[in-house]
Every structure is written in structure tokens, then in C-alpha cells.
Tab-separated table of C-alpha atoms in Angstrom:
chain	number	residue	atom	x	y	z
A	64	UNK	CA	-15.558	-18.789	60.150
A	65	UNK	CA	-12.870	-16.666	61.264
A	66	UNK	CA	-9.446	-15.548	59.900
A	67	UNK	CA	-6.613	-17.445	60.553
A	68	UNK	CA	-4.735	-14.078	62.327
A	69	UNK	CA	-6.851	-10.774	62.656
A	70	UNK	CA	-5.571	-7.814	64.413
A	71	UNK	CA	-8.388	-4.752	65.373
A	72	UNK	CA	-6.899	-1.641	66.270
A	73	UNK	CA	-3.069	-2.309	67.291
A	74	UNK	CA	-1.443	-0.596	69.628
A	75	UNK	CA	2.169	-0.362	70.453
A	76	UNK	CA	3.398	2.979	72.500
A	77	UNK	CA	6.738	3.159	73.539
A	78	UNK	CA	6.947	5.644	77.096
A	79	UNK	CA	9.831	7.689	77.187
A	80	UNK	CA	11.808	7.602	80.207
A	81	UNK	CA	12.436	10.720	81.878
A	82	UNK	CA	10.169	12.728	79.827
A	83	UNK	CA	6.306	13.015	78.452
A	84	UNK	CA	4.427	11.378	75.763
A	85	UNK	CA	5.375	8.037	74.192
A	86	UNK	CA	6.904	6.724	70.483
A	87	UNK	CA	3.953	5.563	68.839
A	88	UNK	CA	5.718	2.993	67.407
A	89	UNK	CA	1.981	0.776	66.026
A	90	UNK	CA	-0.727	3.124	65.913
A	91	UNK	CA	-4.138	1.201	65.119
A	92	UNK	CA	-3.545	-0.782	62.675
A	93	UNK	CA	-6.248	-3.657	61.103
A	94	UNK	CA	-5.442	-6.698	58.965
A	95	UNK	CA	-6.531	-9.885	58.542
A	96	UNK	CA	-3.998	-13.043	57.038
A	97	UNK	CA	-5.958	-15.668	55.679
A	98	UNK	CA	-4.768	-19.629	55.358
A	99	UNK	CA	-2.161	-20.315	53.115
A	100	UNK	CA	-1.391	-17.004	51.556
A	101	UNK	CA	1.560	-14.454	52.191
A	102	UNK	CA	0.551	-10.731	53.115
A	103	UNK	CA	3.427	-8.614	52.067
A	104	UNK	CA	3.792	-5.719	54.695
A	105	UNK	CA	6.140	-2.685	53.611
A	106	UNK	CA	7.257	1.339	54.585
A	107	UNK	CA	10.084	2.542	55.038
A	108	UNK	CA	12.193	2.114	57.740
A	109	UNK	CA	11.238	3.157	61.690
A	110	UNK	CA	7.947	2.876	60.153
A	111	UNK	CA	6.710	-0.361	63.010
A	112	UNK	CA	6.980	-3.472	60.854
A	113	UNK	CA	9.314	-4.772	63.391
A	114	UNK	CA	6.968	-3.646	66.122
A	115	UNK	CA	4.380	-5.239	64.642
A	116	UNK	CA	5.421	-8.792	63.775
A	117	UNK	CA	6.681	-9.218	67.546
A	118	UNK	CA	3.207	-7.860	68.398
A	119	UNK	CA	1.609	-10.323	66.717
A	120	UNK	CA	3.943	-13.479	68.050
A	121	UNK	CA	3.049	-11.740	71.886
A	122	UNK	CA	6.805	-10.874	71.837
A	123	UNK	CA	5.665	-6.684	72.688
A	124	UNK	CA	2.646	-6.338	74.502
A	125	UNK	CA	0.065	-3.542	73.063
A	126	UNK	CA	-0.935	-0.564	74.382
A	127	UNK	CA	-4.608	-1.196	72.922
A	128	UNK	CA	-6.068	-3.670	70.609
A	129	UNK	CA	-6.334	-7.163	69.615
A	130	UNK	CA	-4.186	-10.027	68.087
A	131	UNK	CA	-6.367	-12.783	67.189
A	132	UNK	CA	-5.591	-16.742	66.163
A	133	UNK	CA	-8.608	-18.473	65.009
A	134	UNK	CA	-11.146	-16.168	66.743
A	135	UNK	CA	-8.875	-16.722	70.493
A	136	UNK	CA	-6.765	-13.869	71.576
A	137	UNK	CA	-2.705	-14.387	71.404
A	138	UNK	CA	-2.351	-12.094	74.669
A	139	UNK	CA	-4.205	-14.736	76.497
A	140	UNK	CA	-2.502	-17.983	75.602
A	141	UNK	CA	0.648	-19.050	77.061
A	142	UNK	CA	4.362	-18.878	75.229
A	143	UNK	CA	4.475	-21.708	74.567
A	144	UNK	CA	0.640	-22.346	72.871
A	145	UNK	CA	1.751	-19.167	71.042
A	146	UNK	CA	4.537	-21.149	69.766
A	147	UNK	CA	2.837	-24.017	68.300
A	148	UNK	CA	0.781	-21.278	66.471
A	149	UNK	CA	3.034	-18.359	64.818
A	150	UNK	CA	7.114	-18.740	64.396
A	151	UNK	CA	9.509	-15.879	62.875
A	152	UNK	CA	12.054	-15.714	60.883
A	153	UNK	CA	14.535	-13.695	61.159
A	154	UNK	CA	16.908	-10.971	59.263
A	155	UNK	CA	19.882	-11.965	60.443
A	156	UNK	CA	20.700	-16.350	60.159
A	157	UNK	CA	24.115	-16.295	62.074
A	158	UNK	CA	23.071	-13.589	65.432
A	159	UNK	CA	19.968	-15.377	65.234
A	160	UNK	CA	21.445	-18.714	66.386
A	161	UNK	CA	23.457	-19.745	69.756
A	162	UNK	CA	26.757	-20.282	68.756
A	163	UNK	CA	27.569	-22.459	71.094
A	164	UNK	CA	24.983	-24.906	69.923
A	165	UNK	CA	24.583	-27.313	67.674
A	166	UNK	CA	21.807	-27.282	64.760
A	167	UNK	CA	20.475	-30.760	66.289
A	168	UNK	CA	20.414	-28.841	69.924
A	169	UNK	CA	18.805	-25.654	68.281
A	170	UNK	CA	16.012	-27.807	66.870
A	171	UNK	CA	15.583	-29.895	70.186
A	172	UNK	CA	15.275	-27.573	72.381
A	173	UNK	CA	11.694	-26.015	71.600
A	174	UNK	CA	10.667	-29.785	70.674
A	175	UNK	CA	11.529	-30.621	74.404
A	176	UNK	CA	9.903	-28.042	75.877
A	177	UNK	CA	6.560	-28.933	74.040
A	178	UNK	CA	6.984	-32.408	75.727
A	179	UNK	CA	8.505	-34.450	72.649
A	180	UNK	CA	11.227	-35.854	74.923
A	181	UNK	CA	11.850	-39.263	73.837
A	182	UNK	CA	14.651	-39.747	71.287
A	183	UNK	CA	13.498	-41.513	68.755
A	184	UNK	CA	11.098	-38.994	67.705
A	185	UNK	CA	13.516	-35.760	68.339
A	186	UNK	CA	15.708	-37.431	66.111
A	187	UNK	CA	12.872	-38.075	63.661
A	188	UNK	CA	11.078	-34.594	63.738
A	189	UNK	CA	14.689	-33.047	63.129
A	190	UNK	CA	15.579	-35.646	60.131
A	191	UNK	CA	12.438	-34.408	59.079
A	192	UNK	CA	13.069	-31.071	58.937
A	193	UNK	CA	16.382	-30.419	57.986
A	194	UNK	CA	15.479	-32.694	54.496
A	195	UNK	CA	12.295	-29.865	54.519
A	196	UNK	CA	14.600	-26.776	54.194
A	197	UNK	CA	17.186	-29.061	51.926
A	198	UNK	CA	19.399	-29.899	54.367
A	199	UNK	CA	21.446	-33.183	55.317
A	200	UNK	CA	20.142	-34.226	58.768
A	201	UNK	CA	24.223	-35.654	58.872
A	202	UNK	CA	24.403	-32.164	59.199
A	203	UNK	CA	22.726	-31.813	61.962
A	204	UNK	CA	25.769	-31.554	64.536
A	205	UNK	CA	27.545	-28.598	63.270
A	206	UNK	CA	27.866	-25.250	64.728
A	207	UNK	CA	26.450	-21.948	63.012
A	208	UNK	CA	29.961	-20.614	61.369
A	209	UNK	CA	30.308	-24.059	60.056
A	210	UNK	CA	27.438	-23.093	57.485
A	211	UNK	CA	27.042	-20.626	54.675
A	212	UNK	CA	25.201	-17.515	55.225
A	213	UNK	CA	22.261	-19.399	53.492
A	214	UNK	CA	22.505	-22.703	54.692
A	215	UNK	CA	21.868	-20.537	58.039
A	216	UNK	CA	18.944	-18.966	57.159
A	217	UNK	CA	17.398	-22.789	55.988
A	218	UNK	CA	18.422	-23.243	59.610
A	219	UNK	CA	16.659	-20.583	60.553
A	220	UNK	CA	13.628	-21.588	58.925
A	221	UNK	CA	14.266	-25.069	59.919
A	222	UNK	CA	13.692	-23.362	63.890
A	223	UNK	CA	10.980	-21.749	62.386
A	224	UNK	CA	9.245	-25.019	61.027
A	225	UNK	CA	10.124	-27.768	63.855
A	226	UNK	CA	6.860	-26.967	65.930
A	227	UNK	CA	4.897	-26.895	62.711
A	228	UNK	CA	3.351	-23.666	63.300
A	229	UNK	CA	0.106	-22.504	61.148
A	230	UNK	CA	1.930	-18.684	59.995
A	231	UNK	CA	5.235	-17.708	59.636
A	232	UNK	CA	6.429	-13.931	60.198
A	233	UNK	CA	9.429	-13.469	58.087
A	234	UNK	CA	11.459	-9.979	59.126
A	235	UNK	CA	13.364	-9.623	55.806
A	236	UNK	CA	14.337	-13.272	55.580
A	237	UNK	CA	17.106	-13.128	52.155
A	238	UNK	CA	17.994	-9.176	52.810
A	239	UNK	CA	21.792	-10.482	54.725
A	240	UNK	CA	22.128	-13.333	51.983
A	241	UNK	CA	24.157	-12.652	48.895
A	242	UNK	CA	22.200	-11.872	45.580
A	243	UNK	CA	22.858	-15.490	43.949
A	244	UNK	CA	21.510	-17.016	47.324
A	245	UNK	CA	18.324	-15.442	48.059
A	246	UNK	CA	16.292	-16.609	45.122
A	247	UNK	CA	16.867	-20.274	46.543
A	248	UNK	CA	15.848	-18.950	49.691
A	249	UNK	CA	12.544	-17.248	48.266
A	250	UNK	CA	11.665	-20.644	45.843
A	251	UNK	CA	12.287	-22.727	49.291
A	252	UNK	CA	9.831	-20.339	50.945
A	253	UNK	CA	7.477	-20.646	48.233
A	254	UNK	CA	7.918	-24.432	48.429
A	255	UNK	CA	7.316	-24.525	51.953
A	256	UNK	CA	4.113	-22.559	51.756
A	257	UNK	CA	2.913	-24.865	49.342
A	258	UNK	CA	3.332	-28.143	50.309
A	259	UNK	CA	2.970	-27.262	53.737
A	260	UNK	CA	-0.438	-25.011	54.228
A	261	UNK	CA	1.373	-22.403	55.863
A	262	UNK	CA	0.300	-18.396	56.529
A	263	UNK	CA	3.590	-15.949	55.462
A	264	UNK	CA	3.469	-12.827	56.944
A	265	UNK	CA	6.554	-11.254	54.804
A	266	UNK	CA	8.180	-7.965	56.166
A	267	UNK	CA	11.202	-6.234	53.688
A	268	UNK	CA	12.371	-3.625	51.755
A	269	UNK	CA	12.421	-4.699	48.799
A	270	UNK	CA	9.789	-4.505	46.723
A	271	UNK	CA	10.394	-6.568	44.289
A	272	UNK	CA	10.507	-9.370	46.153
A	273	UNK	CA	7.520	-8.824	47.908
A	274	UNK	CA	5.708	-8.835	45.053
A	275	UNK	CA	6.952	-12.378	43.669
A	276	UNK	CA	5.951	-14.095	46.767
A	277	UNK	CA	2.530	-12.187	47.906
A	278	UNK	CA	-1.074	-12.445	47.775
A	279	UNK	CA	-1.823	-9.424	49.576
A	280	UNK	CA	0.252	-6.199	50.715
A	281	UNK	CA	-0.291	-3.713	52.995
A	282	UNK	CA	1.316	-0.557	53.263
A	283	UNK	CA	2.801	0.780	56.572
A	284	UNK	CA	3.229	4.768	57.453
A	285	UNK	CA	4.308	6.489	60.489
A	286	UNK	CA	2.704	3.158	62.902
A	287	UNK	CA	-0.411	2.909	60.693
A	288	UNK	CA	-1.886	0.577	57.531
A	289	UNK	CA	-2.439	3.001	54.852
A	290	UNK	CA	-3.298	1.040	51.505
A	291	UNK	CA	-3.620	-2.633	51.671
A	292	UNK	CA	-4.847	-4.506	49.049
A	293	UNK	CA	-4.035	-8.063	46.213
A	294	UNK	CA	-0.603	-7.415	44.832
A	295	UNK	CA	-1.967	-6.628	41.230
A	296	UNK	CA	-3.998	-3.709	42.770
A	297	UNK	CA	-0.617	-2.571	44.750
A	298	UNK	CA	2.195	-2.823	41.910
A	299	UNK	CA	-0.211	-1.700	38.758
A	300	UNK	CA	-3.004	0.571	40.294
A	301	UNK	CA	-2.019	2.064	43.752
A	302	UNK	CA	-3.733	4.789	45.024
A	303	UNK	CA	-2.511	6.338	48.145
A	304	UNK	CA	0.355	9.257	47.369
A	305	UNK	CA	2.611	7.480	49.648
A	306	UNK	CA	2.361	4.312	47.563
A	307	UNK	CA	2.425	5.542	44.673
A	308	UNK	CA	5.623	7.028	46.135
A	309	UNK	CA	6.801	3.644	47.131
A	310	UNK	CA	6.159	1.737	43.821
A	311	UNK	CA	7.320	4.320	41.796
A	312	UNK	CA	11.024	4.130	43.211
A	313	UNK	CA	10.809	0.055	41.983
A	314	UNK	CA	13.438	0.667	39.028
A	315	UNK	CA	11.800	0.399	35.661
A	316	UNK	CA	13.364	0.696	32.599
A	317	UNK	CA	10.203	0.641	30.754
A	318	UNK	CA	9.094	3.853	32.485
A	319	UNK	CA	5.845	2.152	32.673
A	320	UNK	CA	5.639	3.377	36.402
A	321	UNK	CA	5.175	7.022	36.828
A	322	UNK	CA	7.935	8.467	39.721
A	323	UNK	CA	6.365	10.707	42.915
A	324	UNK	CA	8.609	12.631	44.393
A	325	UNK	CA	8.442	13.259	48.057
A	326	UNK	CA	10.187	15.642	50.417
A	327	UNK	CA	10.995	15.819	54.000
A	328	UNK	CA	11.534	13.296	56.402
A	329	UNK	CA	9.145	10.462	58.472
A	330	UNK	CA	8.303	12.804	60.820
A	331	UNK	CA	8.715	11.938	64.747
A	332	UNK	CA	6.596	9.310	66.216
A	333	UNK	CA	6.788	11.134	69.350
A	334	UNK	CA	4.777	13.552	68.009
A	335	UNK	CA	2.778	12.753	64.735
A	336	UNK	CA	1.190	15.298	62.777
A	337	UNK	CA	-2.577	16.268	63.397
A	338	UNK	CA	-4.745	15.916	60.445
A	339	UNK	CA	-3.474	12.828	57.912
A	340	UNK	CA	0.038	11.475	59.138
A	341	UNK	CA	1.286	12.012	56.306
A	342	UNK	CA	-0.149	15.577	54.708
A	343	UNK	CA	3.579	16.587	55.788
A	344	UNK	CA	5.537	14.835	52.536
A	345	UNK	CA	2.145	14.215	50.229
A	346	UNK	CA	2.259	16.105	46.927
A	347	UNK	CA	-1.664	15.974	46.926
A	348	UNK	CA	-1.750	18.011	50.212
A	349	UNK	CA	-5.219	19.972	50.436
A	350	UNK	CA	-6.254	22.467	53.441
A	351	UNK	CA	-8.410	19.674	55.097
A	352	UNK	CA	-5.495	17.227	55.406
A	353	UNK	CA	-4.135	19.100	57.467
A	354	UNK	CA	-6.281	19.120	60.135
A	355	UNK	CA	-9.094	17.545	60.135
A	356	UNK	CA	-8.228	13.551	61.024
A	357	UNK	CA	-7.765	11.371	58.549
A	358	UNK	CA	-10.178	8.552	57.589
A	359	UNK	CA	-9.695	5.029	58.678
A	360	UNK	CA	-9.056	2.416	56.010
A	361	UNK	CA	-11.989	2.018	53.648
A	362	UNK	CA	-13.145	0.284	50.911
A	363	UNK	CA	-12.176	1.870	47.354
A	364	UNK	CA	-12.821	-1.404	45.021
A	365	UNK	CA	-13.096	-5.259	46.240
A	366	UNK	CA	-10.327	-6.269	48.410
A	367	UNK	CA	-8.369	-2.663	48.203
A	368	UNK	CA	-8.433	-0.175	51.041
A	369	UNK	CA	-6.727	2.842	51.481
A	370	UNK	CA	-6.954	5.762	53.836
A	371	UNK	CA	-6.868	8.977	52.149
A	372	UNK	CA	-10.042	11.698	51.524
A	373	UNK	CA	-9.072	11.589	48.710
A	374	UNK	CA	-8.732	8.077	47.632
A	375	UNK	CA	-11.613	8.027	45.214
A	376	UNK	CA	-10.477	10.926	43.228
A	377	UNK	CA	-6.840	9.892	43.427
A	378	UNK	CA	-8.308	6.313	42.535
A	379	UNK	CA	-9.428	7.651	38.775
A	380	UNK	CA	-6.189	8.201	37.721
A	381	UNK	CA	-4.321	4.480	39.293
A	382	UNK	CA	-7.376	2.972	37.219
A	383	UNK	CA	-6.015	4.800	33.968
A	384	UNK	CA	-2.491	3.485	35.009
A	385	UNK	CA	-0.815	1.593	32.173
A	386	UNK	CA	0.996	-0.658	34.552
A	387	UNK	CA	-2.151	-1.924	35.121
A	388	UNK	CA	-2.176	-4.675	31.588
A	389	UNK	CA	0.872	-6.026	32.481
A	390	UNK	CA	-0.639	-7.573	36.283
A	391	UNK	CA	-1.993	-10.521	34.611
A	392	UNK	CA	-0.685	-13.873	35.619
A	393	UNK	CA	0.740	-16.177	38.521
A	394	UNK	CA	1.293	-14.573	42.119
A	395	UNK	CA	4.217	-17.159	42.976
A	396	UNK	CA	6.350	-18.432	40.304
A	397	UNK	CA	9.824	-20.155	40.076
A	398	UNK	CA	13.033	-17.537	39.982
A	399	UNK	CA	15.413	-19.351	37.686
A	400	UNK	CA	18.850	-19.626	38.836
A	401	UNK	CA	21.687	-19.001	36.541
A	402	UNK	CA	24.173	-22.716	36.966
A	403	UNK	CA	27.032	-22.237	38.507
């Protein structure tokens, strides 16, 4: 049985105009996404997360590797077929909506492109999806500027849902919203996932959001996945030094997480470091890390994979992490909101 979505050794390189070389935005990524789960994708800015997302949707042709949907190559599908399977919710709801189109036209256009042209059927589908995201059908004749930021993001989610896809790629879906509105949108996404059986890929800098909504987490650094596992493993028992640094940066008044300080900046994606790509910043550096190619992702425990030659050694320290005891409990809970 195939995973719903599978990424095999995916690479996306951008040639430099008038110069030798290319930007290695994505370089040998392997991922899987199962039905009904949420995979969180985290990493610093510039590590290749958004480029990977565009490649998953078929909007950015890969330099190498493949993206498979239920065993079928996404690159061999037509744009209309891909659009019916995978959709994206963008970071900025105002920039991603046509300011001259009403909400009805925004939602009806993809339906018509996919052969649904009867007015009654289009109107019924638009009404259905607006109710699903918590908006009134009476609001369908409004323009985007007539909505609040949270309402516009609901419209963006409705547009992604109107073709009834199986996978949503969520690219920083709440970062442009006020803090008071973020919880409402996160709860909406959780409700939609459970009621519609959707699978999510959640791209976010907010590790708190990723921890709350994700079933599994993949950590990306300089175009590659360096660690992936269940959310409890990543947040309570991280193994890769980069993952430890990310998790250690989460505000923790109880000081359950050890802080890991990194020196330097992310190396150039045009000239990636030899050996392990993280070695210029790694506090666990050894001589072999600088010269010998880093290992592929390999299992260190069930469902937990790390790209580090010292993974087994470092895992002993991760297993003794006091935060591991706090990892039990449901993956997804409703965020409580203070009354207005």
C-alpha cells in the first residue's frame, strides 16, 4: 500500500544567470505523508521549505527526484489533475486573493475550470465550503478588502478546499494574523482535518503551532532533512544538534529544555560545505564531519530518523532529557480562547 504522498530524493537547483553554479534550494529530500496526518516542516529562513512546497504542488519543476501521489508521479499529471489532489493555503491572505474578484468568483472560478458549470451546482458548492470555514454564504458577494485578516484567511482556506483535495500545504497560515485570531484559525484547521480526512503539510517558524497540530515533524537545514519523527520524539527527545538548537530556542520558563547556542550564519546554498552541511555551526563537531560525506537519514528508533554520523551517541543524551516525561497526551487539542 502506497503512502498518500511520497518524496524521493527530490532536488531543486536554480542556475545563476551569467555565472557558474546554482542555488541548491532543495537537495536530496525524502519524505512521506500518510492519510489524515499532519507533517510539520520547520527550519530557518532560506532552508528550502517554501521551494519544497512549490515542488510538491508541481508549481516548481524538480531538478532531480520524484514526487508521488498514491504511487503516481505528480510531474506526469496535468495542472488540473494536480489541483484536484493538492492545494496550498498561503501566508498572506490579502496578497493571495484577487482584490477585484468577489469571494463567490474566487471560489467559483476553479470549479468552472474543472468542468462544474451549472449555476445551481456552483452556488451550492460555494455555499457549502463557506459554511465549512465558518463564513456566511451572504458574504460571498464581498470583495477581499471588506473582510478582516482572519476572515480573509478563511476565504483562502475555502479556496483551497473547494475542489475537495486530499492534501493541503499550509505555508505559514497564521503568521500574518493577530495573536487573538491565530487560535481560531488553528482550531478551524484541526476541525477540517478531522471532519474531511485531510492530510496537511504545515510549514511554520512558530514551533508552538507545529507542536500543537502536527503528528510528525521534519526538520530542514540547507536544503536537506536532518531529522524527522513523531512530534513527541522531536520536541522531547531531539537528537540532531540543529534540532536541539531549534527546540532549545522555544521559551521555557520551567527550563525543561537545554539551550544550545549556534555560532555563525547558515552557509551559502550556492557553495554548500563539504562533509556534513551543518558542521560549520555544530557544537558536536568532529574531524570526520568536515571532510567525509554525511550519512543519509537512518532510523535510530521506530519512526525516528536522523542525518548525523554521531546519532547513536547523541541519542543517549536525548533519551535522558527530562522533557520526555511531559510528551504524553493528545496530539491535537482545541486552543481555549478568552471571551471577547
